[in-house]
């Protein structure tokens, strides 16, 4: 019997307890041991809930109990999660977490500490919820040089883009709908400003290159400027607007960014709608691969955490090698990145053609403005050119 503890009894933490109960027998067969939750750490009490008898309010109860070998962190945020997880690893306990903020900020350090203590720090659920992308990068794709990772990594924004496209609604309307359905938080900035997707692509890039990528260095744009008019132009072009988080290996290093893109039906991420997530991976040997599934939610995310628990129990006396050095890797200069841009402007065509050579015009029947597609150019060149026009909206073109 393996004793475990869960830190944080919110949506994901309670989901982990539920999954371990629902699939108790099958998990025991796969892990080789039965797994029992001995403690649940939370500030709150849960009178009437069977979990109440396991609730503790002092983290040291878990740290100092030698019976507890596996700890699940589902508290969210960097602190106190970092302090608690570090204490668990130092005490020789294995840890799995769903906390993307913690992994993006402290992942390399915690991986190194786990290696030093001959325990494991796993974090499958921190990116893509139930999609097994991290384990795939660490195990299945280790023979490849990963040349590109591009993903729809935030279910909230994908739901909102889908809703705007299907129903012609404005941003504020779909945000309220997402909040009413529980897809968006009361403060939705982490989702709609792209910060959530940014942390996730930072984690994936760090794993691919084996070095620390600071999420603050990644150029990040959210979806707050996407409007119903943009969606009309997208339909006119036969394209869809998606918030993409991407990382590509270039001759100048890794180039990472998060931004809305207009993608065509040829793009593998085009049909990914609603709250679903997907990750597109290109390897130099494998070629193209796609990982698709529920990127968030109580049970899908808890399923990924439970899979980490099984992996840990299979390796109780051995550290699972994860290559992620704390040595920082500088990203390629964003201004040198080449892109094609869709632009909406109130400037006349004569003014457009003075600035942009051979623009491709798109007529969506919107009075008082002109839509056009540029040639490929660097980000810094486009930024300079657009100063000469009255810009209403800019969205990059995907394949």
PDB file of C-alpha atoms in Angstrom, residues 47-287:
ATOM      1  CA  UNK A  47     -18.019  19.087   7.000  1.00  0.00           C
ATOM      2  CA  UNK A  48     -20.180  16.292   5.631  1.00  0.00           C
ATOM      3  CA  UNK A  49     -17.614  15.322   3.002  1.00  0.00           C
ATOM      4  CA  UNK A  50     -15.962  11.908   3.585  1.00  0.00           C
ATOM      5  CA  UNK A  51     -12.641  13.639   2.932  1.00  0.00           C
ATOM      6  CA  UNK A  52     -12.969  15.665   6.162  1.00  0.00           C
ATOM      7  CA  UNK A  53     -11.347  12.926   8.257  1.00  0.00           C
ATOM      8  CA  UNK A  54      -8.213  13.275   6.111  1.00  0.00           C
ATOM      9  CA  UNK A  55      -8.044  17.084   6.135  1.00  0.00           C
ATOM     10  CA  UNK A  56      -4.977  18.672   7.726  1.00  0.00           C
ATOM     11  CA  UNK A  57      -4.107  22.357   7.927  1.00  0.00           C
ATOM     12  CA  UNK A  58      -0.381  22.074   8.691  1.00  0.00           C
ATOM     13  CA  UNK A  59       1.950  21.073   5.841  1.00  0.00           C
ATOM     14  CA  UNK A  60       4.467  19.690   8.337  1.00  0.00           C
ATOM     15  CA  UNK A  61       2.083  16.848   9.166  1.00  0.00           C
ATOM     16  CA  UNK A  62       2.772  15.547   5.658  1.00  0.00           C
ATOM     17  CA  UNK A  63       6.465  16.479   5.578  1.00  0.00           C
ATOM     18  CA  UNK A  64       7.156  14.613   8.822  1.00  0.00           C
ATOM     19  CA  UNK A  65       5.139  11.460   8.081  1.00  0.00           C
ATOM     20  CA  UNK A  66       7.514   8.805   6.683  1.00  0.00           C
ATOM     21  CA  UNK A  67       4.536   6.749   5.474  1.00  0.00           C
ATOM     22  CA  UNK A  68       3.681   9.335   2.812  1.00  0.00           C
ATOM     23  CA  UNK A  69       5.761   8.638  -0.279  1.00  0.00           C
ATOM     24  CA  UNK A  70       3.824  10.533  -2.970  1.00  0.00           C
ATOM     25  CA  UNK A  71       2.506  14.082  -2.790  1.00  0.00           C
ATOM     26  CA  UNK A  72       0.151  15.790  -5.256  1.00  0.00           C
ATOM     27  CA  UNK A  73       0.284  19.594  -5.512  1.00  0.00           C
ATOM     28  CA  UNK A  74      -2.882  21.189  -6.935  1.00  0.00           C
ATOM     29  CA  UNK A  75      -2.861  24.509  -5.072  1.00  0.00           C
ATOM     30  CA  UNK A  76      -1.938  26.761  -7.983  1.00  0.00           C
ATOM     31  CA  UNK A  77       0.320  29.806  -7.988  1.00  0.00           C
ATOM     32  CA  UNK A  78       4.027  29.926  -7.195  1.00  0.00           C
ATOM     33  CA  UNK A  79       3.795  30.485  -3.445  1.00  0.00           C
ATOM     34  CA  UNK A  80       3.283  28.762  -1.083  1.00  0.00           C
ATOM     35  CA  UNK A  81       3.255  25.857  -3.575  1.00  0.00           C
ATOM     36  CA  UNK A  82       7.005  26.203  -4.265  1.00  0.00           C
ATOM     37  CA  UNK A  83       7.945  26.213  -0.577  1.00  0.00           C
ATOM     38  CA  UNK A  84       5.710  23.220   0.134  1.00  0.00           C
ATOM     39  CA  UNK A  85       6.900  21.183  -2.869  1.00  0.00           C
ATOM     40  CA  UNK A  86      10.543  21.921  -2.072  1.00  0.00           C
ATOM     41  CA  UNK A  87       9.976  20.709   1.494  1.00  0.00           C
ATOM     42  CA  UNK A  88       8.437  17.477   0.219  1.00  0.00           C
ATOM     43  CA  UNK A  89      11.334  16.763  -2.159  1.00  0.00           C
ATOM     44  CA  UNK A  90      13.894  17.533   0.544  1.00  0.00           C
ATOM     45  CA  UNK A  91      12.077  15.065   2.785  1.00  0.00           C
ATOM     46  CA  UNK A  92      12.533  12.376   0.123  1.00  0.00           C
ATOM     47  CA  UNK A  93       8.950  12.379  -1.145  1.00  0.00           C
ATOM     48  CA  UNK A  94       7.935  12.196  -4.803  1.00  0.00           C
ATOM     49  CA  UNK A  95       5.789  15.044  -6.142  1.00  0.00           C
ATOM     50  CA  UNK A  96       3.439  15.513  -9.086  1.00  0.00           C
ATOM     51  CA  UNK A  97       1.786  18.828  -9.880  1.00  0.00           C
ATOM     52  CA  UNK A  98      -0.749  20.358 -12.254  1.00  0.00           C
ATOM     53  CA  UNK A  99       0.557  23.852 -11.489  1.00  0.00           C
ATOM     54  CA  UNK A 100       1.815  25.527 -14.693  1.00  0.00           C
ATOM     55  CA  UNK A 101       2.867  28.730 -12.880  1.00  0.00           C
ATOM     56  CA  UNK A 102       5.077  26.720 -10.527  1.00  0.00           C
ATOM     57  CA  UNK A 103       6.575  24.559 -13.289  1.00  0.00           C
ATOM     58  CA  UNK A 104       7.276  27.471 -15.651  1.00  0.00           C
ATOM     59  CA  UNK A 105       8.979  29.472 -12.882  1.00  0.00           C
ATOM     60  CA  UNK A 106      10.688  26.809 -10.767  1.00  0.00           C
ATOM     61  CA  UNK A 107      10.629  23.636 -12.884  1.00  0.00           C
ATOM     62  CA  UNK A 108      14.367  23.359 -13.546  1.00  0.00           C
ATOM     63  CA  UNK A 109      15.235  23.886  -9.883  1.00  0.00           C
ATOM     64  CA  UNK A 110      12.704  21.333  -8.623  1.00  0.00           C
ATOM     65  CA  UNK A 111      13.782  18.756 -11.221  1.00  0.00           C
ATOM     66  CA  UNK A 112      17.410  19.174 -10.081  1.00  0.00           C
ATOM     67  CA  UNK A 113      16.419  18.824  -6.414  1.00  0.00           C
ATOM     68  CA  UNK A 114      14.389  15.683  -7.162  1.00  0.00           C
ATOM     69  CA  UNK A 115      17.396  14.186  -8.958  1.00  0.00           C
ATOM     70  CA  UNK A 116      19.655  15.014  -5.993  1.00  0.00           C
ATOM     71  CA  UNK A 117      17.237  13.305  -3.587  1.00  0.00           C
ATOM     72  CA  UNK A 118      16.638  10.329  -5.948  1.00  0.00           C
ATOM     73  CA  UNK A 119      12.911  11.046  -6.109  1.00  0.00           C
ATOM     74  CA  UNK A 120      10.697  12.368  -8.912  1.00  0.00           C
ATOM     75  CA  UNK A 121       9.052  15.665  -9.773  1.00  0.00           C
ATOM     76  CA  UNK A 122       6.485  15.128 -12.536  1.00  0.00           C
ATOM     77  CA  UNK A 123       4.114  17.639 -14.113  1.00  0.00           C
ATOM     78  CA  UNK A 124       2.169  16.096 -17.008  1.00  0.00           C
ATOM     79  CA  UNK A 125      -1.045  17.954 -16.080  1.00  0.00           C
ATOM     80  CA  UNK A 126       0.622  21.385 -16.177  1.00  0.00           C
ATOM     81  CA  UNK A 127       0.278  21.589 -19.978  1.00  0.00           C
ATOM     82  CA  UNK A 128      -2.765  20.524 -21.946  1.00  0.00           C
ATOM     83  CA  UNK A 129      -4.755  19.011 -19.079  1.00  0.00           C
ATOM     84  CA  UNK A 130      -5.424  15.403 -20.036  1.00  0.00           C
ATOM     85  CA  UNK A 131      -3.307  15.467 -23.229  1.00  0.00           C
ATOM     86  CA  UNK A 132      -0.148  13.361 -22.682  1.00  0.00           C
ATOM     87  CA  UNK A 133       2.236  15.783 -24.374  1.00  0.00           C
ATOM     88  CA  UNK A 134       4.992  16.049 -21.735  1.00  0.00           C
ATOM     89  CA  UNK A 135       5.415  12.294 -21.332  1.00  0.00           C
ATOM     90  CA  UNK A 136       5.518  12.011 -25.130  1.00  0.00           C
ATOM     91  CA  UNK A 137       8.289  14.610 -25.397  1.00  0.00           C
ATOM     92  CA  UNK A 138      10.277  12.982 -22.582  1.00  0.00           C
ATOM     93  CA  UNK A 139       9.819   9.383 -23.726  1.00  0.00           C
ATOM     94  CA  UNK A 140       8.286   8.716 -27.128  1.00  0.00           C
ATOM     95  CA  UNK A 141       9.933  11.523 -29.106  1.00  0.00           C
ATOM     96  CA  UNK A 142      13.441  11.437 -27.624  1.00  0.00           C
ATOM     97  CA  UNK A 143      14.925  10.141 -30.903  1.00  0.00           C
ATOM     98  CA  UNK A 144      13.742  13.279 -32.717  1.00  0.00           C
ATOM     99  CA  UNK A 145      15.011  16.811 -32.969  1.00  0.00           C
ATOM    100  CA  UNK A 146      11.813  18.762 -32.367  1.00  0.00           C
ATOM    101  CA  UNK A 147      11.660  21.542 -34.932  1.00  0.00           C
ATOM    102  CA  UNK A 148       8.270  22.983 -34.046  1.00  0.00           C
ATOM    103  CA  UNK A 149       5.597  22.851 -31.368  1.00  0.00           C
ATOM    104  CA  UNK A 150       2.421  24.808 -32.023  1.00  0.00           C
ATOM    105  CA  UNK A 151      -0.631  24.432 -29.856  1.00  0.00           C
ATOM    106  CA  UNK A 152      -4.061  25.593 -28.873  1.00  0.00           C
ATOM    107  CA  UNK A 153      -3.200  25.446 -25.193  1.00  0.00           C
ATOM    108  CA  UNK A 154      -6.060  27.334 -23.572  1.00  0.00           C
ATOM    109  CA  UNK A 155      -9.584  25.942 -23.673  1.00  0.00           C
ATOM    110  CA  UNK A 156     -11.236  29.174 -22.517  1.00  0.00           C
ATOM    111  CA  UNK A 157      -9.927  31.281 -25.386  1.00  0.00           C
ATOM    112  CA  UNK A 158     -10.590  28.514 -27.903  1.00  0.00           C
ATOM    113  CA  UNK A 159     -14.194  28.296 -26.712  1.00  0.00           C
ATOM    114  CA  UNK A 160     -14.526  32.066 -27.067  1.00  0.00           C
ATOM    115  CA  UNK A 161     -13.057  32.130 -30.590  1.00  0.00           C
ATOM    116  CA  UNK A 162     -15.354  29.278 -31.630  1.00  0.00           C
ATOM    117  CA  UNK A 163     -18.396  31.054 -30.187  1.00  0.00           C
ATOM    118  CA  UNK A 164     -17.520  34.352 -31.885  1.00  0.00           C
ATOM    119  CA  UNK A 165     -17.050  32.580 -35.210  1.00  0.00           C
ATOM    120  CA  UNK A 166     -20.209  30.469 -35.039  1.00  0.00           C
ATOM    121  CA  UNK A 167     -22.591  33.097 -33.679  1.00  0.00           C
ATOM    122  CA  UNK A 168     -21.074  36.406 -34.772  1.00  0.00           C
ATOM    123  CA  UNK A 169     -20.903  37.671 -31.190  1.00  0.00           C
ATOM    124  CA  UNK A 170     -18.606  40.362 -29.836  1.00  0.00           C
ATOM    125  CA  UNK A 171     -15.726  39.640 -27.458  1.00  0.00           C
ATOM    126  CA  UNK A 172     -17.422  40.972 -24.315  1.00  0.00           C
ATOM    127  CA  UNK A 173     -20.527  38.841 -24.960  1.00  0.00           C
ATOM    128  CA  UNK A 174     -18.601  35.578 -25.328  1.00  0.00           C
ATOM    129  CA  UNK A 175     -16.441  36.411 -22.305  1.00  0.00           C
ATOM    130  CA  UNK A 176     -19.556  36.770 -20.155  1.00  0.00           C
ATOM    131  CA  UNK A 177     -20.898  33.500 -21.583  1.00  0.00           C
ATOM    132  CA  UNK A 178     -17.595  31.734 -20.798  1.00  0.00           C
ATOM    133  CA  UNK A 179     -17.702  33.074 -17.248  1.00  0.00           C
ATOM    134  CA  UNK A 180     -21.343  32.001 -16.817  1.00  0.00           C
ATOM    135  CA  UNK A 181     -20.410  28.477 -17.931  1.00  0.00           C
ATOM    136  CA  UNK A 182     -17.418  28.330 -15.590  1.00  0.00           C
ATOM    137  CA  UNK A 183     -14.844  28.253 -18.403  1.00  0.00           C
ATOM    138  CA  UNK A 184     -13.437  31.679 -17.515  1.00  0.00           C
ATOM    139  CA  UNK A 185     -12.513  33.008 -14.079  1.00  0.00           C
ATOM    140  CA  UNK A 186     -13.970  36.175 -12.574  1.00  0.00           C
ATOM    141  CA  UNK A 187     -10.574  37.699 -13.408  1.00  0.00           C
ATOM    142  CA  UNK A 188      -9.996  36.168 -16.861  1.00  0.00           C
ATOM    143  CA  UNK A 189      -6.759  37.994 -17.664  1.00  0.00           C
ATOM    144  CA  UNK A 190      -4.517  34.904 -17.476  1.00  0.00           C
ATOM    145  CA  UNK A 191      -6.569  33.332 -20.274  1.00  0.00           C
ATOM    146  CA  UNK A 192      -7.613  36.225 -22.503  1.00  0.00           C
ATOM    147  CA  UNK A 193      -4.259  38.057 -22.346  1.00  0.00           C
ATOM    148  CA  UNK A 194      -2.416  34.862 -23.350  1.00  0.00           C
ATOM    149  CA  UNK A 195      -0.402  34.449 -20.121  1.00  0.00           C
ATOM    150  CA  UNK A 196      -1.670  30.914 -19.484  1.00  0.00           C
ATOM    151  CA  UNK A 197      -0.693  29.725 -22.981  1.00  0.00           C
ATOM    152  CA  UNK A 198       2.627  31.567 -22.643  1.00  0.00           C
ATOM    153  CA  UNK A 199       3.616  29.625 -19.513  1.00  0.00           C
ATOM    154  CA  UNK A 200       2.688  26.361 -21.202  1.00  0.00           C
ATOM    155  CA  UNK A 201       4.735  26.963 -24.348  1.00  0.00           C
ATOM    156  CA  UNK A 202       7.637  28.050 -22.103  1.00  0.00           C
ATOM    157  CA  UNK A 203       7.452  24.679 -20.331  1.00  0.00           C
ATOM    158  CA  UNK A 204       7.311  22.725 -23.597  1.00  0.00           C
ATOM    159  CA  UNK A 205      10.183  24.698 -25.128  1.00  0.00           C
ATOM    160  CA  UNK A 206      12.308  24.219 -22.004  1.00  0.00           C
ATOM    161  CA  UNK A 207      11.760  20.462 -22.239  1.00  0.00           C
ATOM    162  CA  UNK A 208      12.576  20.377 -25.959  1.00  0.00           C
ATOM    163  CA  UNK A 209      15.807  22.360 -25.691  1.00  0.00           C
ATOM    164  CA  UNK A 210      16.754  21.169 -22.197  1.00  0.00           C
ATOM    165  CA  UNK A 211      17.379  24.728 -20.966  1.00  0.00           C
ATOM    166  CA  UNK A 212      15.380  27.305 -19.024  1.00  0.00           C
ATOM    167  CA  UNK A 213      13.062  29.451 -21.129  1.00  0.00           C
ATOM    168  CA  UNK A 214      11.667  32.378 -19.141  1.00  0.00           C
ATOM    169  CA  UNK A 215       8.039  32.948 -20.049  1.00  0.00           C
ATOM    170  CA  UNK A 216       8.535  36.713 -19.593  1.00  0.00           C
ATOM    171  CA  UNK A 217      10.808  36.651 -22.673  1.00  0.00           C
ATOM    172  CA  UNK A 218       8.102  35.247 -24.963  1.00  0.00           C
ATOM    173  CA  UNK A 219       6.204  37.745 -27.121  1.00  0.00           C
ATOM    174  CA  UNK A 220       2.590  37.371 -25.979  1.00  0.00           C
ATOM    175  CA  UNK A 221      -0.666  38.773 -27.333  1.00  0.00           C
ATOM    176  CA  UNK A 222      -4.112  37.735 -26.191  1.00  0.00           C
ATOM    177  CA  UNK A 223      -7.517  37.787 -27.865  1.00  0.00           C
ATOM    178  CA  UNK A 224      -8.941  40.982 -26.349  1.00  0.00           C
ATOM    179  CA  UNK A 225      -8.621  42.901 -29.647  1.00  0.00           C
ATOM    180  CA  UNK A 226     -10.355  40.256 -31.772  1.00  0.00           C
ATOM    181  CA  UNK A 227     -13.797  41.487 -32.862  1.00  0.00           C
ATOM    182  CA  UNK A 228     -16.887  40.215 -34.650  1.00  0.00           C
ATOM    183  CA  UNK A 229     -15.709  42.160 -37.718  1.00  0.00           C
ATOM    184  CA  UNK A 230     -12.429  40.221 -37.694  1.00  0.00           C
ATOM    185  CA  UNK A 231     -14.503  37.036 -37.731  1.00  0.00           C
ATOM    186  CA  UNK A 232     -16.389  38.245 -40.819  1.00  0.00           C
ATOM    187  CA  UNK A 233     -13.107  38.735 -42.643  1.00  0.00           C
ATOM    188  CA  UNK A 234     -11.927  35.306 -41.474  1.00  0.00           C
ATOM    189  CA  UNK A 235     -15.036  33.664 -42.946  1.00  0.00           C
ATOM    190  CA  UNK A 236     -14.570  35.609 -46.179  1.00  0.00           C
ATOM    191  CA  UNK A 237     -11.065  34.127 -46.431  1.00  0.00           C
ATOM    192  CA  UNK A 238     -12.269  30.646 -45.410  1.00  0.00           C
ATOM    193  CA  UNK A 239     -10.074  30.773 -42.320  1.00  0.00           C
ATOM    194  CA  UNK A 240     -10.452  30.500 -38.539  1.00  0.00           C
ATOM    195  CA  UNK A 241      -8.918  32.684 -35.836  1.00  0.00           C
ATOM    196  CA  UNK A 242      -7.106  30.693 -33.141  1.00  0.00           C
ATOM    197  CA  UNK A 243      -4.887  31.745 -30.258  1.00  0.00           C
ATOM    198  CA  UNK A 244      -1.702  29.804 -31.015  1.00  0.00           C
ATOM    199  CA  UNK A 245       1.300  29.264 -28.761  1.00  0.00           C
ATOM    200  CA  UNK A 246       4.270  28.277 -30.878  1.00  0.00           C
ATOM    201  CA  UNK A 247       7.947  27.477 -30.597  1.00  0.00           C
ATOM    202  CA  UNK A 248      10.109  26.921 -33.658  1.00  0.00           C
ATOM    203  CA  UNK A 249      13.758  26.034 -34.057  1.00  0.00           C
ATOM    204  CA  UNK A 250      15.448  28.527 -36.402  1.00  0.00           C
ATOM    205  CA  UNK A 251      19.028  29.114 -37.494  1.00  0.00           C
ATOM    206  CA  UNK A 252      19.145  31.897 -34.887  1.00  0.00           C
ATOM    207  CA  UNK A 253      17.752  29.770 -32.055  1.00  0.00           C
ATOM    208  CA  UNK A 254      14.280  29.041 -30.738  1.00  0.00           C
ATOM    209  CA  UNK A 255      11.578  31.527 -31.660  1.00  0.00           C
ATOM    210  CA  UNK A 256       8.540  31.476 -29.374  1.00  0.00           C
ATOM    211  CA  UNK A 257       5.358  33.524 -29.361  1.00  0.00           C
ATOM    212  CA  UNK A 258       1.680  33.557 -28.394  1.00  0.00           C
ATOM    213  CA  UNK A 259      -0.798  35.421 -30.612  1.00  0.00           C
ATOM    214  CA  UNK A 260      -4.039  35.058 -32.600  1.00  0.00           C
ATOM    215  CA  UNK A 261      -3.528  33.626 -36.096  1.00  0.00           C
ATOM    216  CA  UNK A 262      -5.775  33.262 -39.131  1.00  0.00           C
ATOM    217  CA  UNK A 263      -5.312  29.627 -40.132  1.00  0.00           C
ATOM    218  CA  UNK A 264      -6.586  27.782 -43.204  1.00  0.00           C
ATOM    219  CA  UNK A 265      -8.433  24.431 -43.345  1.00  0.00           C
ATOM    220  CA  UNK A 266      -5.068  22.873 -44.316  1.00  0.00           C
ATOM    221  CA  UNK A 267      -3.681  23.620 -40.858  1.00  0.00           C
ATOM    222  CA  UNK A 268      -3.944  20.604 -38.498  1.00  0.00           C
ATOM    223  CA  UNK A 269      -5.283  22.865 -35.722  1.00  0.00           C
ATOM    224  CA  UNK A 270      -8.100  24.329 -37.857  1.00  0.00           C
ATOM    225  CA  UNK A 271     -10.822  21.859 -36.729  1.00  0.00           C
ATOM    226  CA  UNK A 272      -9.990  22.140 -33.002  1.00  0.00           C
ATOM    227  CA  UNK A 273     -12.998  23.915 -31.483  1.00  0.00           C
ATOM    228  CA  UNK A 274     -14.770  24.645 -28.195  1.00  0.00           C
ATOM    229  CA  UNK A 275     -12.812  23.941 -24.995  1.00  0.00           C
ATOM    230  CA  UNK A 276     -10.590  21.332 -26.630  1.00  0.00           C
ATOM    231  CA  UNK A 277      -6.817  21.710 -26.809  1.00  0.00           C
ATOM    232  CA  UNK A 278      -4.373  20.296 -29.316  1.00  0.00           C
ATOM    233  CA  UNK A 279      -0.614  20.285 -29.796  1.00  0.00           C
ATOM    234  CA  UNK A 280       1.057  19.974 -33.206  1.00  0.00           C
ATOM    235  CA  UNK A 281       4.632  18.655 -33.145  1.00  0.00           C
ATOM    236  CA  UNK A 282       7.095  18.451 -36.021  1.00  0.00           C
ATOM    237  CA  UNK A 283      10.185  16.269 -35.604  1.00  0.00           C
ATOM    238  CA  UNK A 284      13.063  15.882 -38.037  1.00  0.00           C
ATOM    239  CA  UNK A 285      12.554  12.093 -38.101  1.00  0.00           C
ATOM    240  CA  UNK A 286       8.925  11.634 -37.125  1.00  0.00           C
ATOM    241  CA  UNK A 287       7.541  14.407 -39.313  1.00  0.00           C
TER     242      UNK A 287
END
